[in-house]
Amino acid sequence: MAYADIAAFFPILLKGAVVTVQITLGALLLSTFLGLLLALMKRSPFAPISALASTFINVIRGLPIIVQLFYIYFVIPELGIDLSAFQASIIGLGIAYSAYQAENFRAGIEAIDSGQIEAAKSIGMKSALIMRRVVLPQAVRIALPPYGNTAVMILKDSSLASTITVAEMTRAGQLIAASTFQNTTVYTMVALMYLALSLPLIFGVNRLERFFSKSRQGANQ
Amino acid sequence: MIAIDHIHKAFGATQVLKGVSLEVAAGEVVCLIGPSGSGKSTVLRCINGLESYDSGAITIHGQTVDVRRSDIHALRTRVGMVFQRFNLFPHRTVLENVMEGPIFVKGEPRAEARQHAQSLLEKVGLAEKQAAYPTQLSGGQQQRVAIARALAMRPEAILFDEPTSALDPELVGDVLTVMRGLAAEGMTMVVVTHEMSFAKEVADRVCFLYGGQIVEEGPASRVLSEPQNARTQDFLRRVLDH
Ligand SMILES: Nc1ncnc2c1ncn2[C@@H]1O[C@H](COP(=O)(O)OP(=O)(O)O)[C@@H](O)[C@H]1O
Ligand SMILES: [Mg+2]
């Protein structure tokens, strides 16, 4: 491993890392939005709406993410909608992870004691207000650790965007390795850079989990 | 002001209320007593529409209580409810719990809501706890906050569902004191309770519910001291024994 190689590769990989972070944040945002929508739809008293959400979630969970990416990148343009590979990767990952986010949010929402919801009703609150003022603020706290785990998974799976030509970090590594044959140096660097992004997230999640389990114990004393 | 006319209610195949009728006049305190499972909570929950009923009618000042109607929310602001398990919002402070309804349901200005909430907390003896979170309070304190939260809506009546049953014995007194105070001020109250001495002292009327029917009702002194119905006699003997 020559330092000269490392110095030469680093800026290229760093550019890829920026794209990786962009995809991760974009997909995280989209999956949060869609996941919340799906979780709320699933709780709808109107059966067709909850059935639609359940079907969507099951289909998404039953498909490999890479197939979803191919589908969005290669099939959607045939319908006349132009998507760059970058956009397709965000949409693909965002939709794929919305199913898991819906599950995170659903668990958070259902953890709220029904007595609180009745108390809210008894002071005249309507269901949308109960959601906003009573359920969601607490559900968000409960859903935060699994949410962080999902963020880590999206970060890692953003590497799948390399398969649809997005020049994120993994693909940048592939390109360098293919032209220099410095496989060990390149992929070690790529691995370390993923860890540099993911480990802080993982530690953050662990801290959150410890914090919440402690404060919940405190609540029962 | 509360008129329950022959309501029936079933959960699946189980008939829980079998023709319950009860009139509560403004300013009256009515205690509902009866064995566990006799339908006491269900009666209360029907009154403010937390539960629907299958037949019969419930009206509040002539306005029908119907879960499916959009005026149910406004109706609930007029009839408060205090639960056995307090059901405070754990992510909000004591003061915020009390202000929640006035601000977000009634749209009261924040300053006004705060002032009213503070005076109510003072009334229930918890002025110094307004910044605490529910989990930092004892059960008795939480229940008094729950009463303040109900009062903050300026209800015409309050329903209490075994408000002291989840409390350690030494904490029951403070809650009952607050309730006595409300009764003395003329608040209309329907109270499900096993505190017979409270019922005797505060209730204008006591109804004994058994198997989904009111089998005996009358002035507290008579029902509790000289029950006529064998079921009532049996129930009171068992409650007073332990
Ligand atoms: N949500 C429910 N679903 C099914 N059964 C219920 C429900 N709520 C109450 N019950 C039943 O109705 C009966 C009366 O319950 P409840 O009104 O809570 O009695 P009480 O408050 O007098 O103990 C009980 O047999 C109880 O099991
Ligand atoms: Mg009960």
Short mmCIF file of C-alpha atoms and ligand atoms in Angstrom, two decimals:
data_model
loop_
_atom_site.label_atom_id
_atom_site.label_comp_id
_atom_site.label_asym_id
_atom_site.label_seq_id
_atom_site.Cartn_x
_atom_site.Cartn_y
_atom_site.Cartn_z
CA MET A 1 0.00 0.00 0.00
CA ALA A 2 1.76 3.10 -1.18
CA TYR A 3 0.93 6.38 0.43
CA ALA A 4 1.04 7.95 -2.99
CA ASP A 5 -1.77 5.63 -4.08
CA ILE A 6 -3.82 6.44 -1.04
CA ALA A 7 -3.36 10.15 -1.61
CA ALA A 8 -4.33 9.76 -5.25
CA PHE A 9 -7.42 7.64 -4.59
CA PHE A 10 -8.75 9.53 -1.63
CA PRO A 11 -10.21 12.58 -3.42
CA ILE A 12 -12.00 10.33 -5.90
CA LEU A 13 -13.45 8.18 -3.18
CA LEU A 14 -14.38 11.26 -1.20
CA LYS A 15 -16.43 12.50 -4.14
CA GLY A 16 -18.14 9.13 -4.17
CA ALA A 17 -18.71 9.42 -0.42
CA VAL A 18 -20.51 12.71 -0.93
CA VAL A 19 -22.87 11.01 -3.38
CA THR A 20 -23.32 8.13 -0.92
CA VAL A 21 -24.33 10.58 1.80
CA GLN A 22 -26.69 12.39 -0.58
CA ILE A 23 -28.40 9.16 -1.57
CA THR A 24 -28.65 8.06 2.04
CA LEU A 25 -30.18 11.34 3.21
CA GLY A 26 -32.54 11.52 0.25
CA ALA A 27 -33.72 7.93 0.68
CA LEU A 28 -34.00 8.40 4.45
CA LEU A 29 -36.20 11.44 3.99
CA LEU A 30 -38.39 9.77 1.39
CA SER A 31 -38.70 6.56 3.41
CA THR A 32 -39.62 8.57 6.51
CA PHE A 33 -42.37 10.40 4.70
CA LEU A 34 -43.75 7.31 2.94
CA GLY A 35 -43.31 5.14 6.02
CA LEU A 36 -45.31 7.54 8.18
CA LEU A 37 -48.00 7.71 5.53
CA LEU A 38 -48.14 3.89 5.30
CA ALA A 39 -48.24 3.51 9.09
CA LEU A 40 -51.16 5.95 9.31
CA MET A 41 -52.94 4.32 6.36
CA LYS A 42 -52.54 0.93 7.99
CA ARG A 43 -54.37 2.22 11.06
CA SER A 44 -57.21 3.65 9.03
CA PRO A 45 -60.63 2.40 10.08
CA PHE A 46 -61.51 2.40 6.37
CA ALA A 47 -60.65 -1.17 5.30
CA PRO A 48 -59.62 -0.51 1.65
CA ILE A 49 -57.04 2.04 2.78
CA SER A 50 -55.44 -0.20 5.39
CA ALA A 51 -55.53 -3.14 2.94
CA LEU A 52 -53.81 -1.03 0.30
CA ALA A 53 -51.06 -0.10 2.75
CA SER A 54 -50.60 -3.71 3.88
CA THR A 55 -50.41 -4.98 0.31
CA PHE A 56 -47.89 -2.32 -0.64
CA ILE A 57 -45.75 -3.12 2.41
CA ASN A 58 -45.81 -6.86 1.73
CA VAL A 59 -44.93 -6.47 -1.94
CA ILE A 60 -42.06 -4.13 -1.16
CA ARG A 61 -40.72 -6.40 1.58
CA GLY A 62 -40.95 -9.40 -0.72
CA LEU A 63 -38.79 -7.88 -3.44
CA PRO A 64 -34.98 -7.66 -3.45
CA ILE A 65 -33.95 -4.01 -3.28
CA ILE A 66 -31.73 -4.42 -6.30
CA VAL A 67 -34.70 -5.59 -8.38
CA GLN A 68 -36.67 -2.54 -7.23
CA LEU A 69 -33.79 -0.31 -8.30
CA PHE A 70 -33.59 -1.96 -11.73
CA TYR A 71 -37.32 -1.64 -12.07
CA ILE A 72 -37.33 2.05 -11.34
CA TYR A 73 -34.24 2.80 -13.39
CA PHE A 74 -35.02 0.71 -16.48
CA VAL A 75 -38.82 0.36 -16.54
CA ILE A 76 -40.12 3.76 -15.41
CA PRO A 77 -38.36 5.63 -18.27
CA GLU A 78 -40.26 3.40 -20.70
CA LEU A 79 -43.41 5.03 -19.37
CA GLY A 80 -42.00 8.32 -20.55
CA ILE A 81 -40.79 9.58 -17.16
CA ASP A 82 -37.17 10.68 -17.25
CA LEU A 83 -35.12 9.74 -14.23
CA SER A 84 -31.40 10.12 -13.71
CA ALA A 85 -29.65 7.15 -12.10
CA PHE A 86 -29.12 9.30 -9.02
CA GLN A 87 -32.83 10.13 -8.73
CA ALA A 88 -33.78 6.52 -9.41
CA SER A 89 -31.50 5.31 -6.60
CA ILE A 90 -33.06 7.70 -4.08
CA ILE A 91 -36.59 6.82 -5.11
CA GLY A 92 -35.83 3.09 -5.19
CA LEU A 93 -34.17 2.97 -1.80
CA GLY A 94 -36.73 5.38 -0.34
CA ILE A 95 -39.62 3.17 -1.40
CA ALA A 96 -37.85 -0.05 -0.43
CA TYR A 97 -37.19 1.25 3.08
CA SER A 98 -40.59 2.88 3.51
CA ALA A 99 -41.93 -0.59 4.34
CA TYR A 100 -39.44 -0.95 7.21
CA GLN A 101 -40.03 2.61 8.36
CA ALA A 102 -43.77 1.96 8.41
CA GLU A 103 -43.07 -0.96 10.74
CA ASN A 104 -40.87 1.25 12.99
CA PHE A 105 -43.57 3.89 13.21
CA ARG A 106 -46.38 1.37 13.69
CA ALA A 107 -44.54 -0.18 16.64
CA GLY A 108 -44.01 3.29 18.10
CA ILE A 109 -47.64 4.27 17.67
CA GLU A 110 -48.95 1.04 19.13
CA ALA A 111 -46.72 1.36 22.15
CA ILE A 112 -48.83 4.29 23.33
CA ASP A 113 -51.20 3.20 26.06
CA SER A 114 -54.82 3.29 24.87
CA GLY A 115 -55.78 4.94 28.18
CA GLN A 116 -53.99 8.11 27.09
CA ILE A 117 -55.93 8.16 23.87
CA GLU A 118 -59.18 7.80 25.80
CA ALA A 119 -58.13 10.58 28.14
CA ALA A 120 -57.45 12.77 25.11
CA LYS A 121 -60.86 11.91 23.68
CA SER A 122 -62.47 12.68 27.00
CA ILE A 123 -61.28 16.28 26.81
CA GLY A 124 -62.77 16.57 23.34
CA MET A 125 -59.70 16.00 21.17
CA LYS A 126 -60.35 14.70 17.66
CA SER A 127 -58.29 11.89 16.19
CA ALA A 128 -55.97 14.08 14.10
CA LEU A 129 -55.20 16.24 17.12
CA ILE A 130 -54.65 13.15 19.29
CA MET A 131 -52.21 11.85 16.69
CA ARG A 132 -50.32 15.14 16.59
CA ARG A 133 -50.29 16.06 20.27
CA VAL A 134 -50.38 12.72 22.10
CA VAL A 135 -49.36 9.78 19.94
CA LEU A 136 -46.68 10.99 17.54
CA PRO A 137 -44.49 12.93 20.01
CA GLN A 138 -44.16 9.76 22.07
CA ALA A 139 -44.06 7.36 19.13
CA VAL A 140 -41.14 9.30 17.65
CA ARG A 141 -39.08 8.74 20.78
CA ILE A 142 -39.87 5.05 20.78
CA ALA A 143 -39.20 4.74 17.06
CA LEU A 144 -35.92 6.68 17.18
CA PRO A 145 -33.50 3.79 17.88
CA PRO A 146 -34.99 1.52 15.17
CA TYR A 147 -35.05 4.59 12.93
CA GLY A 148 -31.31 4.99 13.45
CA ASN A 149 -30.78 1.33 12.60
CA THR A 150 -32.73 1.82 9.40
CA ALA A 151 -30.54 4.81 8.55
CA VAL A 152 -27.45 2.59 8.91
CA MET A 153 -29.02 -0.01 6.64
CA ILE A 154 -29.88 2.61 4.03
CA LEU A 155 -26.32 3.91 4.16
CA LYS A 156 -24.94 0.45 3.46
CA ASP A 157 -27.53 -0.36 0.81
CA SER A 158 -26.86 2.90 -0.99
CA SER A 159 -23.94 0.89 -2.43
CA LEU A 160 -26.58 -0.90 -4.54
CA ALA A 161 -26.88 2.31 -6.54
CA SER A 162 -23.52 1.32 -8.07
CA THR A 163 -25.43 -1.31 -10.04
CA ILE A 164 -27.38 1.37 -11.87
CA THR A 165 -24.26 3.43 -12.68
CA VAL A 166 -24.48 5.99 -9.87
CA ALA A 167 -20.95 7.14 -9.03
CA GLU A 168 -21.27 6.71 -5.30
CA MET A 169 -18.46 5.43 -3.13
CA THR A 170 -18.59 1.74 -4.03
CA ARG A 171 -18.69 2.43 -7.74
CA ALA A 172 -15.87 4.96 -7.42
CA GLY A 173 -13.85 2.20 -5.76
CA GLN A 174 -14.73 -0.28 -8.49
CA LEU A 175 -13.63 2.14 -11.17
CA ILE A 176 -10.31 2.88 -9.49
CA ALA A 177 -9.65 -0.79 -8.81
CA ALA A 178 -10.43 -1.75 -12.39
CA SER A 179 -7.96 0.74 -13.80
CA THR A 180 -5.16 0.40 -11.24
CA PHE A 181 -5.52 -3.23 -10.05
CA GLN A 182 -4.85 -1.96 -6.50
CA ASN A 183 -7.70 -4.03 -5.12
CA THR A 184 -6.43 -4.29 -1.57
CA THR A 185 -5.71 -0.60 -1.18
CA VAL A 186 -8.91 0.52 -2.83
CA TYR A 187 -11.35 -1.78 -1.07
CA THR A 188 -9.67 -1.32 2.29
CA MET A 189 -10.11 2.41 1.85
CA VAL A 190 -13.73 1.97 0.76
CA ALA A 191 -14.47 -0.24 3.75
CA LEU A 192 -12.84 2.21 6.17
CA MET A 193 -14.76 5.11 4.70
CA TYR A 194 -18.07 3.26 5.09
CA LEU A 195 -17.15 2.56 8.70
CA ALA A 196 -16.28 6.22 9.19
CA LEU A 197 -19.85 7.02 8.18
CA SER A 198 -21.69 4.13 9.81
CA LEU A 199 -19.93 3.67 13.16
CA PRO A 200 -20.86 7.12 14.52
CA LEU A 201 -24.47 6.37 13.58
CA ILE A 202 -24.30 2.97 15.24
CA PHE A 203 -22.80 4.43 18.41
CA GLY A 204 -25.45 7.13 18.38
CA VAL A 205 -28.20 4.52 18.16
CA ASN A 206 -26.65 2.52 21.00
CA ARG A 207 -26.55 5.61 23.18
CA LEU A 208 -30.14 6.42 22.37
CA GLU A 209 -31.21 2.89 23.26
CA ARG A 210 -29.37 3.06 26.58
CA PHE A 211 -30.80 6.50 27.28
CA PHE A 212 -34.37 5.46 26.60
CA SER A 213 -34.18 2.21 28.53
CA LYS A 214 -32.76 4.14 31.49
CA SER A 215 -35.36 6.88 31.40
CA ARG A 216 -38.09 4.26 31.14
CA GLN A 217 -36.76 2.48 34.20
CA GLY A 218 -36.72 5.81 35.99
CA ALA A 219 -40.34 6.25 35.02
CA ASN A 220 -41.34 3.10 36.84
CA GLN A 221 -39.66 3.90 40.09
CA MET B 1 -78.93 17.05 33.01
CA ILE B 2 -77.74 13.50 32.20
CA ALA B 3 -80.57 11.24 31.18
CA ILE B 4 -79.94 7.57 30.50
CA ASP B 5 -82.99 5.87 29.15
CA HIS B 6 -83.06 2.12 29.06
CA ILE B 7 -79.73 1.48 27.35
CA HIS B 8 -78.58 -1.93 26.21
CA LYS B 9 -75.03 -2.81 25.28
CA ALA B 10 -73.41 -6.05 24.19
CA PHE B 11 -69.78 -6.90 23.56
CA GLY B 12 -70.13 -9.63 20.95
CA ALA B 13 -72.52 -12.17 22.37
CA THR B 14 -72.25 -10.91 25.95
CA GLN B 15 -75.01 -8.60 27.09
CA VAL B 16 -73.26 -6.16 29.41
CA LEU B 17 -75.97 -3.55 29.98
CA LYS B 18 -79.54 -4.78 30.07
CA GLY B 19 -81.76 -1.75 30.20
CA VAL B 20 -80.01 0.75 32.45
CA SER B 21 -81.90 3.96 33.21
CA LEU B 22 -80.55 6.79 35.30
CA GLU B 23 -81.27 10.49 35.63
CA VAL B 24 -78.70 12.81 37.09
CA ALA B 25 -79.83 16.33 37.92
CA ALA B 26 -77.49 19.30 37.77
CA GLY B 27 -75.48 19.52 40.97
CA GLU B 28 -76.28 16.00 41.98
CA VAL B 29 -73.69 13.42 43.04
CA VAL B 30 -74.57 9.86 42.10
CA CYS B 31 -72.41 6.92 43.13
CA LEU B 32 -72.49 3.72 41.11
CA ILE B 33 -71.55 0.67 43.12
CA GLY B 34 -71.57 -2.99 42.26
CA PRO B 35 -69.37 -6.03 41.84
CA SER B 36 -66.59 -6.17 39.28
CA GLY B 37 -67.91 -6.87 35.80
CA SER B 38 -71.41 -5.59 36.56
CA GLY B 39 -71.09 -2.88 33.88
CA LYS B 40 -70.23 0.23 35.93
CA SER B 41 -67.39 1.40 33.69
CA THR B 42 -69.44 0.67 30.60
CA VAL B 43 -72.24 2.93 31.84
CA LEU B 44 -69.77 5.79 32.41
CA ARG B 45 -68.06 5.23 29.08
CA CYS B 46 -71.40 5.34 27.28
CA ILE B 47 -72.24 8.66 28.90
CA ASN B 48 -69.34 10.46 27.20
CA GLY B 49 -69.30 8.33 24.10
CA LEU B 50 -66.09 6.39 24.69
CA GLU B 51 -68.33 3.40 24.10
CA SER B 52 -71.40 3.13 21.90
CA TYR B 53 -74.65 1.61 23.08
CA ASP B 54 -76.95 -0.64 21.09
CA SER B 55 -80.38 0.67 22.05
CA GLY B 56 -81.99 3.17 24.36
CA ALA B 57 -80.88 6.79 24.60
CA ILE B 58 -78.49 8.97 26.51
CA THR B 59 -78.87 12.73 26.46
CA ILE B 60 -76.90 15.55 28.02
CA HIS B 61 -79.20 18.53 28.50
CA GLY B 62 -81.38 17.04 25.79
CA GLN B 63 -78.53 16.52 23.33
CA THR B 64 -78.16 12.89 22.26
CA VAL B 65 -74.86 11.15 22.90
CA ASP B 66 -73.96 9.29 19.72
CA VAL B 67 -70.39 8.16 19.00
CA ARG B 68 -70.97 8.38 15.26
CA ARG B 69 -72.10 11.98 15.29
CA SER B 70 -69.63 14.77 14.78
CA ASP B 71 -70.90 16.70 17.81
CA ILE B 72 -69.54 13.97 20.08
CA HIS B 73 -66.27 15.92 20.50
CA ALA B 74 -68.02 19.05 21.65
CA LEU B 75 -70.20 16.96 23.94
CA ARG B 76 -67.15 15.38 25.57
CA THR B 77 -65.82 18.81 26.48
CA ARG B 78 -68.97 19.26 28.56
CA VAL B 79 -68.66 15.98 30.43
CA GLY B 80 -65.21 15.33 31.88
CA MET B 81 -63.86 11.94 32.82
CA VAL B 82 -61.37 10.78 35.44
CA PHE B 83 -59.94 7.31 34.98
CA GLN B 84 -58.81 4.65 37.40
CA ARG B 85 -55.31 4.73 35.94
CA PHE B 86 -55.05 8.54 35.66
CA ASN B 87 -53.97 8.41 32.00
CA LEU B 88 -51.93 11.60 32.10
CA PHE B 89 -49.80 12.46 29.08
CA PRO B 90 -46.33 11.35 30.23
CA HIS B 91 -44.42 13.52 27.75
CA ARG B 92 -45.96 16.73 29.08
CA THR B 93 -45.53 18.51 32.36
CA VAL B 94 -48.29 18.73 34.93
CA LEU B 95 -49.16 22.25 33.78
CA GLU B 96 -49.11 21.24 30.12
CA ASN B 97 -51.40 18.30 30.87
CA VAL B 98 -53.94 20.67 32.34
CA MET B 99 -53.58 23.32 29.60
CA GLU B 100 -53.72 20.85 26.70
CA GLY B 101 -57.50 20.78 26.31
CA PRO B 102 -58.20 24.50 26.79
CA ILE B 103 -55.50 25.50 24.30
CA PHE B 104 -55.83 22.85 21.62
CA VAL B 105 -59.50 21.96 21.86
CA LYS B 106 -61.10 25.20 22.96
CA GLY B 107 -58.53 27.54 21.44
CA GLU B 108 -58.12 29.57 24.62
CA PRO B 109 -55.24 32.05 24.61
CA ARG B 110 -52.18 30.47 26.20
CA ALA B 111 -51.83 33.04 28.98
CA GLU B 112 -55.43 32.64 30.01
CA ALA B 113 -55.21 28.85 29.89
CA ARG B 114 -52.07 28.94 31.98
CA GLN B 115 -53.61 31.13 34.63
CA HIS B 116 -56.69 28.94 34.86
CA ALA B 117 -54.56 25.78 34.96
CA GLN B 118 -52.42 27.20 37.74
CA SER B 119 -55.45 28.10 39.80
CA LEU B 120 -56.83 24.59 39.31
CA LEU B 121 -53.53 23.03 40.35
CA GLU B 122 -53.64 25.17 43.44
CA LYS B 123 -57.14 23.96 44.11
CA VAL B 124 -56.05 20.31 43.99
CA GLY B 125 -53.03 21.12 46.15
CA LEU B 126 -50.34 20.73 43.50
CA ALA B 127 -49.35 24.30 42.67
CA GLU B 128 -45.70 23.54 43.36
CA LYS B 129 -45.67 20.53 41.03
CA GLN B 130 -46.63 22.32 37.83
CA ALA B 131 -43.25 21.81 36.17
CA ALA B 132 -42.96 18.14 37.14
CA TYR B 133 -43.61 15.27 34.78
CA PRO B 134 -46.32 12.75 35.68
CA THR B 135 -43.81 9.97 36.36
CA GLN B 136 -42.26 12.10 39.10
CA LEU B 137 -45.55 12.18 41.01
CA SER B 138 -47.24 9.70 43.30
CA GLY B 139 -50.44 8.04 42.11
CA GLY B 140 -52.54 10.29 44.31
CA GLN B 141 -50.87 13.39 42.90
CA GLN B 142 -51.31 12.12 39.34
CA GLN B 143 -54.99 11.55 39.96
CA ARG B 144 -55.40 15.08 41.28
CA VAL B 145 -53.70 16.40 38.14
CA ALA B 146 -56.15 14.31 36.11
CA ILE B 147 -59.01 15.95 37.98
CA ALA B 148 -57.53 19.38 37.26
CA ARG B 149 -57.19 18.41 33.60
CA ALA B 150 -60.88 17.51 33.49
CA LEU B 151 -61.86 20.71 35.33
CA ALA B 152 -59.82 22.83 32.93
CA MET B 153 -62.46 22.23 30.27
CA ARG B 154 -65.04 23.84 32.59
CA PRO B 155 -67.29 20.78 32.28
CA GLU B 156 -70.87 20.67 33.43
CA ALA B 157 -70.36 17.21 34.88
CA ILE B 158 -67.49 14.86 35.66
CA LEU B 159 -67.51 11.08 35.53
CA PHE B 160 -65.15 9.26 37.89
CA ASP B 161 -64.31 5.62 37.21
CA GLU B 162 -62.89 4.15 40.41
CA PRO B 163 -60.60 7.14 40.87
CA THR B 164 -58.95 5.75 44.00
CA SER B 165 -58.81 2.04 43.20
CA ALA B 166 -55.26 2.16 41.82
CA LEU B 167 -53.91 4.14 44.77
CA ASP B 168 -52.01 3.08 47.84
CA PRO B 169 -54.36 3.43 50.83
CA GLU B 170 -52.52 6.39 52.31
CA LEU B 171 -52.97 8.37 49.09
CA VAL B 172 -56.72 7.86 48.75
CA GLY B 173 -57.64 10.59 51.22
CA ASP B 174 -56.19 13.52 49.27
CA VAL B 175 -58.10 12.54 46.14
CA LEU B 176 -61.35 12.08 48.03
CA THR B 177 -60.85 15.48 49.67
CA VAL B 178 -60.64 17.13 46.26
CA MET B 179 -63.76 15.27 45.14
CA ARG B 180 -65.63 16.28 48.28
CA GLY B 181 -64.70 19.87 47.53
CA LEU B 182 -66.09 19.59 44.00
CA ALA B 183 -69.32 18.09 45.29
CA ALA B 184 -69.66 20.91 47.79
CA GLU B 185 -69.25 23.44 45.00
CA GLY B 186 -72.18 21.86 43.22
CA MET B 187 -70.38 19.94 40.49
CA THR B 188 -72.52 17.26 38.90
CA MET B 189 -70.72 13.98 39.45
CA VAL B 190 -71.23 10.33 38.60
CA VAL B 191 -68.76 8.30 40.63
CA VAL B 192 -68.01 4.61 40.35
CA THR B 193 -66.42 3.72 43.64
CA HIS B 194 -65.80 1.09 46.27
CA GLU B 195 -65.28 3.78 48.93
CA MET B 196 -68.52 3.27 50.81
CA SER B 197 -67.81 5.89 53.44
CA PHE B 198 -67.26 8.46 50.68
CA ALA B 199 -70.51 7.41 49.02
CA LYS B 200 -72.39 7.64 52.28
CA GLU B 201 -71.06 11.08 53.03
CA VAL B 202 -71.07 12.74 49.60
CA ALA B 203 -73.55 10.97 47.34
CA ASP B 204 -77.08 12.26 46.98
CA ARG B 205 -77.99 8.95 45.48
CA VAL B 206 -76.47 5.50 45.21
CA CYS B 207 -77.21 3.01 42.45
CA PHE B 208 -76.33 -0.63 42.84
CA LEU B 209 -75.53 -2.27 39.52
CA TYR B 210 -75.67 -6.04 39.20
CA GLY B 211 -75.37 -8.04 35.99
CA GLY B 212 -75.94 -5.02 33.78
CA GLN B 213 -79.01 -3.75 35.62
CA ILE B 214 -79.60 -1.24 38.36
CA VAL B 215 -81.22 -3.50 40.91
CA GLU B 216 -81.46 -0.93 43.70
CA GLU B 217 -81.20 2.81 43.94
CA GLY B 218 -82.07 5.51 46.40
CA PRO B 219 -80.65 8.01 48.86
CA ALA B 220 -77.15 7.00 49.94
CA SER B 221 -78.13 6.59 53.58
CA ARG B 222 -80.93 4.18 52.74
CA VAL B 223 -79.20 2.04 50.11
CA LEU B 224 -76.01 1.71 52.11
CA SER B 225 -77.55 1.31 55.56
CA GLU B 226 -80.77 -0.53 54.88
CA PRO B 227 -80.43 -2.23 51.50
CA GLN B 228 -83.62 -3.95 50.43
CA ASN B 229 -82.29 -6.17 47.66
CA ALA B 230 -80.57 -9.40 48.65
CA ARG B 231 -77.80 -8.82 46.09
CA THR B 232 -77.10 -5.38 47.52
CA GLN B 233 -77.03 -6.76 51.04
CA ASP B 234 -74.65 -9.49 49.99
CA PHE B 235 -72.38 -7.07 48.11
CA LEU B 236 -72.24 -4.54 50.93
CA ARG B 237 -71.51 -7.24 53.47
CA ARG B 238 -68.52 -8.35 51.44
CA VAL B 239 -67.21 -4.84 50.72
CA LEU B 240 -67.54 -3.68 54.30
CA ASP B 241 -66.02 -6.89 55.69
CA HIS B 242 -62.55 -6.34 54.33
N1 LIG C 1 -64.08 -3.69 25.33
C1 LIG C 1 -64.69 -4.79 25.83
N2 LIG C 1 -64.78 -5.91 25.08
C2 LIG C 1 -65.40 -7.00 25.55
N3 LIG C 1 -65.95 -7.09 26.76
C3 LIG C 1 -65.88 -6.02 27.56
C4 LIG C 1 -65.25 -4.81 27.14
N4 LIG C 1 -65.35 -3.91 28.13
C5 LIG C 1 -66.00 -4.52 29.13
N5 LIG C 1 -66.31 -5.79 28.79
C6 LIG C 1 -67.07 -6.75 29.62
O1 LIG C 1 -68.24 -6.10 30.02
C7 LIG C 1 -68.55 -6.45 31.36
C8 LIG C 1 -68.72 -5.19 32.18
O2 LIG C 1 -67.49 -4.52 32.22
P1 LIG C 1 -67.27 -3.18 33.03
O3 LIG C 1 -68.27 -2.19 32.59
O4 LIG C 1 -65.84 -2.82 32.87
O5 LIG C 1 -67.58 -3.64 34.51
P2 LIG C 1 -67.20 -2.94 35.87
O6 LIG C 1 -66.64 -1.59 35.59
O7 LIG C 1 -68.47 -2.92 36.64
O8 LIG C 1 -66.19 -3.84 36.52
C9 LIG C 1 -67.44 -7.34 31.85
O9 LIG C 1 -67.88 -8.68 31.77
C10 LIG C 1 -66.34 -7.09 30.88
O10 LIG C 1 -65.57 -8.25 30.72
MG MG C 2 -64.73 -0.82 35.92
#
